[in-house]
Amino acid sequence: MGFTYLDPTKSAKFKDRYVTKIDETIKTYKGSETGDVGIIGLPSSKSSISLSMAANAPSTIRSGLSSFSTYSATQQKDFDDMRILDFGDVPIHPTSVENTLDRLHISVEEMLKTEACDRYIMLGGDHGVSYPSIHAFQKKYGRIGVIQWDAHHDVRNLDDGGRTNGTPFRSLLDGEILNGEDLVQVGIRDHSNAEEYDRYAKEKGIHVYTMDDVEEEGVVSIIKKEIARLENQVDMIYLSVDMDAVDQAFAPGCPAIGPGGFTSRELLSSVKKAAQHPMVKAMDIVEIDPSKDVRDITSRLAAHVMMRFMYK
């Protein structure tokens, strides 16, 4: 028999012997491994107040990692030896939002109890997943600080629709899980919020930075200032990245796109600056609807957000 290229045990994808793709460094958590960074998918979008298939985002973001290498030219370092553990996706309830939130909370708690990793990334889903996720981290670490990249306050009232993707921080604040002064919101945009929610944010002492503030001060300077403030009053810091904080030109796959947001470079540089602080232990990435995206632009940007967090 002559030479054959057929081998069902191997992928037909091109492989350069000198290049390691990020997805090649990710291992499925099986119960005893330890790693540097843990990943878990929180594929819930039934609570979105606008039609959204953000539940599909964890898989598309993971797929995006296969397009990029582990080598950082900026840092002159190859991260091919970083240990990344994937805890899989949480199965959501088919109809009950409250049951789904319970499942997400329990699953993040169970992941943290393994103590398998030093830092964790939660892949949403809509922004509603931040409520159970942050609550789980608060129960483990104590007083928690949150930096939120977002066009919206996400402090909507609960009377008009219950817990939705517009209420996670209202739920955390009213539930006394999070203190107002420990929440930083960066990227709040004009004509994206109500006066009542602006008033609520002020009453709760949330540190709010609009896009005009970003234009004047620079997002990296704001992050540095707020990290320095938070480190003296909290036990850990959690990053919550709502991709609709990014201008629609750079993130077309968000349910609530709009002009005047961050550039992709502003988002990546600010996340990297925050992630370099040792008190930053977790990050979620939310509000990507792959069905609305163009050539996975938004999911690939989210993959780079992950990389800035992991390869600090």
PDB file of C-alpha atoms in Angstrom, residues 165-293:
ATOM      1  CA  ASN A 165     -29.677  41.743  31.841  1.00  0.00           C
ATOM      2  CA  GLY A 166     -30.397  45.328  32.880  1.00  0.00           C
ATOM      3  CA  THR A 167     -30.586  44.615  36.623  1.00  0.00           C
ATOM      4  CA  PRO A 168     -27.427  42.771  37.788  1.00  0.00           C
ATOM      5  CA  PHE A 169     -25.919  45.685  39.690  1.00  0.00           C
ATOM      6  CA  ARG A 170     -29.281  46.748  41.129  1.00  0.00           C
ATOM      7  CA  SER A 171     -29.599  43.203  42.478  1.00  0.00           C
ATOM      8  CA  LEU A 172     -26.079  43.246  43.934  1.00  0.00           C
ATOM      9  CA  LEU A 173     -26.458  46.692  45.523  1.00  0.00           C
ATOM     10  CA  ASP A 174     -29.965  46.249  46.903  1.00  0.00           C
ATOM     11  CA  GLY A 175     -28.994  42.796  48.171  1.00  0.00           C
ATOM     12  CA  GLU A 176     -26.029  44.341  50.037  1.00  0.00           C
ATOM     13  CA  ILE A 177     -23.671  42.002  48.216  1.00  0.00           C
ATOM     14  CA  LEU A 178     -21.819  44.964  46.738  1.00  0.00           C
ATOM     15  CA  ASN A 179     -21.218  48.430  48.174  1.00  0.00           C
ATOM     16  CA  GLY A 180     -21.875  51.374  45.888  1.00  0.00           C
ATOM     17  CA  GLU A 181     -18.468  52.921  46.541  1.00  0.00           C
ATOM     18  CA  ASP A 182     -16.855  49.617  45.494  1.00  0.00           C
ATOM     19  CA  LEU A 183     -18.406  49.739  42.020  1.00  0.00           C
ATOM     20  CA  VAL A 184     -16.705  51.628  39.180  1.00  0.00           C
ATOM     21  CA  GLN A 185     -18.576  52.122  35.904  1.00  0.00           C
ATOM     22  CA  VAL A 186     -16.490  53.192  32.911  1.00  0.00           C
ATOM     23  CA  GLY A 187     -17.857  54.142  29.501  1.00  0.00           C
ATOM     24  CA  ILE A 188     -21.401  55.235  30.380  1.00  0.00           C
ATOM     25  CA  ARG A 189     -22.849  56.801  27.224  1.00  0.00           C
ATOM     26  CA  ASP A 190     -25.301  59.573  26.514  1.00  0.00           C
ATOM     27  CA  HIS A 191     -28.856  58.594  25.552  1.00  0.00           C
ATOM     28  CA  SER A 192     -28.341  55.054  26.842  1.00  0.00           C
ATOM     29  CA  ASN A 193     -29.771  55.433  30.368  1.00  0.00           C
ATOM     30  CA  ALA A 194     -32.645  57.047  32.251  1.00  0.00           C
ATOM     31  CA  GLU A 195     -32.367  60.017  34.631  1.00  0.00           C
ATOM     32  CA  GLU A 196     -33.755  57.835  37.427  1.00  0.00           C
ATOM     33  CA  TYR A 197     -30.870  55.384  37.087  1.00  0.00           C
ATOM     34  CA  ASP A 198     -28.317  58.174  36.990  1.00  0.00           C
ATOM     35  CA  ARG A 199     -29.827  59.449  40.227  1.00  0.00           C
ATOM     36  CA  TYR A 200     -29.740  55.938  41.741  1.00  0.00           C
ATOM     37  CA  ALA A 201     -26.053  55.582  40.852  1.00  0.00           C
ATOM     38  CA  LYS A 202     -25.253  58.881  42.552  1.00  0.00           C
ATOM     39  CA  GLU A 203     -27.267  57.970  45.664  1.00  0.00           C
ATOM     40  CA  LYS A 204     -25.435  54.651  45.975  1.00  0.00           C
ATOM     41  CA  GLY A 205     -22.025  56.299  45.604  1.00  0.00           C
ATOM     42  CA  ILE A 206     -21.064  54.447  42.438  1.00  0.00           C
ATOM     43  CA  HIS A 207     -17.966  55.903  40.778  1.00  0.00           C
ATOM     44  CA  VAL A 208     -19.290  56.675  37.294  1.00  0.00           C
ATOM     45  CA  TYR A 209     -17.161  57.733  34.315  1.00  0.00           C
ATOM     46  CA  THR A 210     -18.946  58.762  31.143  1.00  0.00           C
ATOM     47  CA  MET A 211     -17.387  58.662  27.710  1.00  0.00           C
ATOM     48  CA  ASP A 212     -16.779  62.412  28.058  1.00  0.00           C
ATOM     49  CA  ASP A 213     -14.755  61.646  31.193  1.00  0.00           C
ATOM     50  CA  VAL A 214     -12.866  58.992  29.245  1.00  0.00           C
ATOM     51  CA  GLU A 215     -12.194  61.500  26.472  1.00  0.00           C
ATOM     52  CA  GLU A 216     -10.810  63.991  28.980  1.00  0.00           C
ATOM     53  CA  GLU A 217      -8.870  61.742  31.373  1.00  0.00           C
ATOM     54  CA  GLY A 218      -8.045  58.648  29.309  1.00  0.00           C
ATOM     55  CA  VAL A 219      -9.391  55.221  30.204  1.00  0.00           C
ATOM     56  CA  VAL A 220      -6.052  53.787  31.385  1.00  0.00           C
ATOM     57  CA  SER A 221      -5.564  56.736  33.762  1.00  0.00           C
ATOM     58  CA  ILE A 222      -9.050  56.184  35.147  1.00  0.00           C
ATOM     59  CA  ILE A 223      -8.383  52.484  35.698  1.00  0.00           C
ATOM     60  CA  LYS A 224      -5.077  53.201  37.455  1.00  0.00           C
ATOM     61  CA  LYS A 225      -6.735  55.749  39.738  1.00  0.00           C
ATOM     62  CA  GLU A 226      -9.647  53.493  40.654  1.00  0.00           C
ATOM     63  CA  ILE A 227      -7.506  50.399  41.203  1.00  0.00           C
ATOM     64  CA  ALA A 228      -5.370  52.448  43.612  1.00  0.00           C
ATOM     65  CA  ARG A 229      -8.510  53.484  45.478  1.00  0.00           C
ATOM     66  CA  LEU A 230     -10.115  50.030  45.547  1.00  0.00           C
ATOM     67  CA  GLU A 231      -7.015  48.201  46.727  1.00  0.00           C
ATOM     68  CA  ASN A 232      -7.257  49.980  50.067  1.00  0.00           C
ATOM     69  CA  GLN A 233     -10.874  49.039  50.775  1.00  0.00           C
ATOM     70  CA  VAL A 234     -11.736  45.656  49.225  1.00  0.00           C
ATOM     71  CA  ASP A 235     -10.529  42.058  49.445  1.00  0.00           C
ATOM     72  CA  MET A 236     -10.498  41.330  45.718  1.00  0.00           C
ATOM     73  CA  ILE A 237     -11.360  43.019  42.424  1.00  0.00           C
ATOM     74  CA  TYR A 238     -13.659  41.630  39.728  1.00  0.00           C
ATOM     75  CA  LEU A 239     -13.780  42.951  36.157  1.00  0.00           C
ATOM     76  CA  SER A 240     -17.090  42.949  34.282  1.00  0.00           C
ATOM     77  CA  VAL A 241     -16.746  43.647  30.565  1.00  0.00           C
ATOM     78  CA  ASP A 242     -19.986  44.378  28.754  1.00  0.00           C
ATOM     79  CA  MET A 243     -18.953  44.425  25.120  1.00  0.00           C
ATOM     80  CA  ASP A 244     -21.525  47.083  24.259  1.00  0.00           C
ATOM     81  CA  ALA A 245     -19.170  49.549  25.951  1.00  0.00           C
ATOM     82  CA  VAL A 246     -17.252  49.291  22.682  1.00  0.00           C
ATOM     83  CA  ASP A 247     -18.213  51.415  19.688  1.00  0.00           C
ATOM     84  CA  GLN A 248     -20.453  49.595  17.222  1.00  0.00           C
ATOM     85  CA  ALA A 249     -17.718  49.872  14.584  1.00  0.00           C
ATOM     86  CA  PHE A 250     -15.520  47.534  16.645  1.00  0.00           C
ATOM     87  CA  ALA A 251     -18.226  45.356  18.240  1.00  0.00           C
ATOM     88  CA  PRO A 252     -21.146  44.917  15.826  1.00  0.00           C
ATOM     89  CA  GLY A 253     -22.269  41.695  17.499  1.00  0.00           C
ATOM     90  CA  CYS A 254     -23.820  43.267  20.591  1.00  0.00           C
ATOM     91  CA  PRO A 255     -27.605  43.387  21.053  1.00  0.00           C
ATOM     92  CA  ALA A 256     -27.380  47.050  22.178  1.00  0.00           C
ATOM     93  CA  ILE A 257     -24.856  48.515  19.755  1.00  0.00           C
ATOM     94  CA  GLY A 258     -24.307  52.252  19.498  1.00  0.00           C
ATOM     95  CA  PRO A 259     -21.798  54.876  18.393  1.00  0.00           C
ATOM     96  CA  GLY A 260     -19.417  56.793  20.628  1.00  0.00           C
ATOM     97  CA  GLY A 261     -18.001  53.905  22.645  1.00  0.00           C
ATOM     98  CA  PHE A 262     -14.497  52.599  23.265  1.00  0.00           C
ATOM     99  CA  THR A 263     -12.183  51.614  20.463  1.00  0.00           C
ATOM    100  CA  SER A 264     -10.934  48.052  20.612  1.00  0.00           C
ATOM    101  CA  ARG A 265      -7.478  49.330  21.596  1.00  0.00           C
ATOM    102  CA  GLU A 266      -8.898  51.373  24.482  1.00  0.00           C
ATOM    103  CA  LEU A 267     -10.737  48.339  25.795  1.00  0.00           C
ATOM    104  CA  LEU A 268      -7.727  46.042  25.510  1.00  0.00           C
ATOM    105  CA  SER A 269      -5.236  48.469  27.067  1.00  0.00           C
ATOM    106  CA  SER A 270      -7.524  49.249  30.005  1.00  0.00           C
ATOM    107  CA  VAL A 271      -8.329  45.589  30.708  1.00  0.00           C
ATOM    108  CA  LYS A 272      -4.612  44.778  30.605  1.00  0.00           C
ATOM    109  CA  LYS A 273      -3.815  47.590  33.034  1.00  0.00           C
ATOM    110  CA  ALA A 274      -6.474  46.374  35.474  1.00  0.00           C
ATOM    111  CA  ALA A 275      -5.468  42.702  35.158  1.00  0.00           C
ATOM    112  CA  GLN A 276      -1.880  43.471  36.139  1.00  0.00           C
ATOM    113  CA  HIS A 277      -2.951  44.178  39.713  1.00  0.00           C
ATOM    114  CA  PRO A 278      -2.665  41.104  41.971  1.00  0.00           C
ATOM    115  CA  MET A 279      -6.058  41.760  43.587  1.00  0.00           C
ATOM    116  CA  VAL A 280      -7.815  41.241  40.250  1.00  0.00           C
ATOM    117  CA  LYS A 281      -8.915  37.599  40.417  1.00  0.00           C
ATOM    118  CA  ALA A 282     -11.831  37.362  37.999  1.00  0.00           C
ATOM    119  CA  MET A 283     -13.432  38.744  34.865  1.00  0.00           C
ATOM    120  CA  ASP A 284     -16.656  38.178  33.008  1.00  0.00           C
ATOM    121  CA  ILE A 285     -17.300  39.010  29.348  1.00  0.00           C
ATOM    122  CA  VAL A 286     -20.935  39.494  28.382  1.00  0.00           C
ATOM    123  CA  GLU A 287     -23.431  40.733  25.766  1.00  0.00           C
ATOM    124  CA  ILE A 288     -22.180  39.199  22.527  1.00  0.00           C
ATOM    125  CA  ASP A 289     -24.814  37.807  20.172  1.00  0.00           C
ATOM    126  CA  PRO A 290     -22.961  35.745  17.546  1.00  0.00           C
ATOM    127  CA  SER A 291     -26.031  35.778  15.281  1.00  0.00           C
ATOM    128  CA  LYS A 292     -25.683  39.566  14.949  1.00  0.00           C
ATOM    129  CA  ASP A 293     -21.902  39.569  14.501  1.00  0.00           C
TER     130      ASP A 293
END
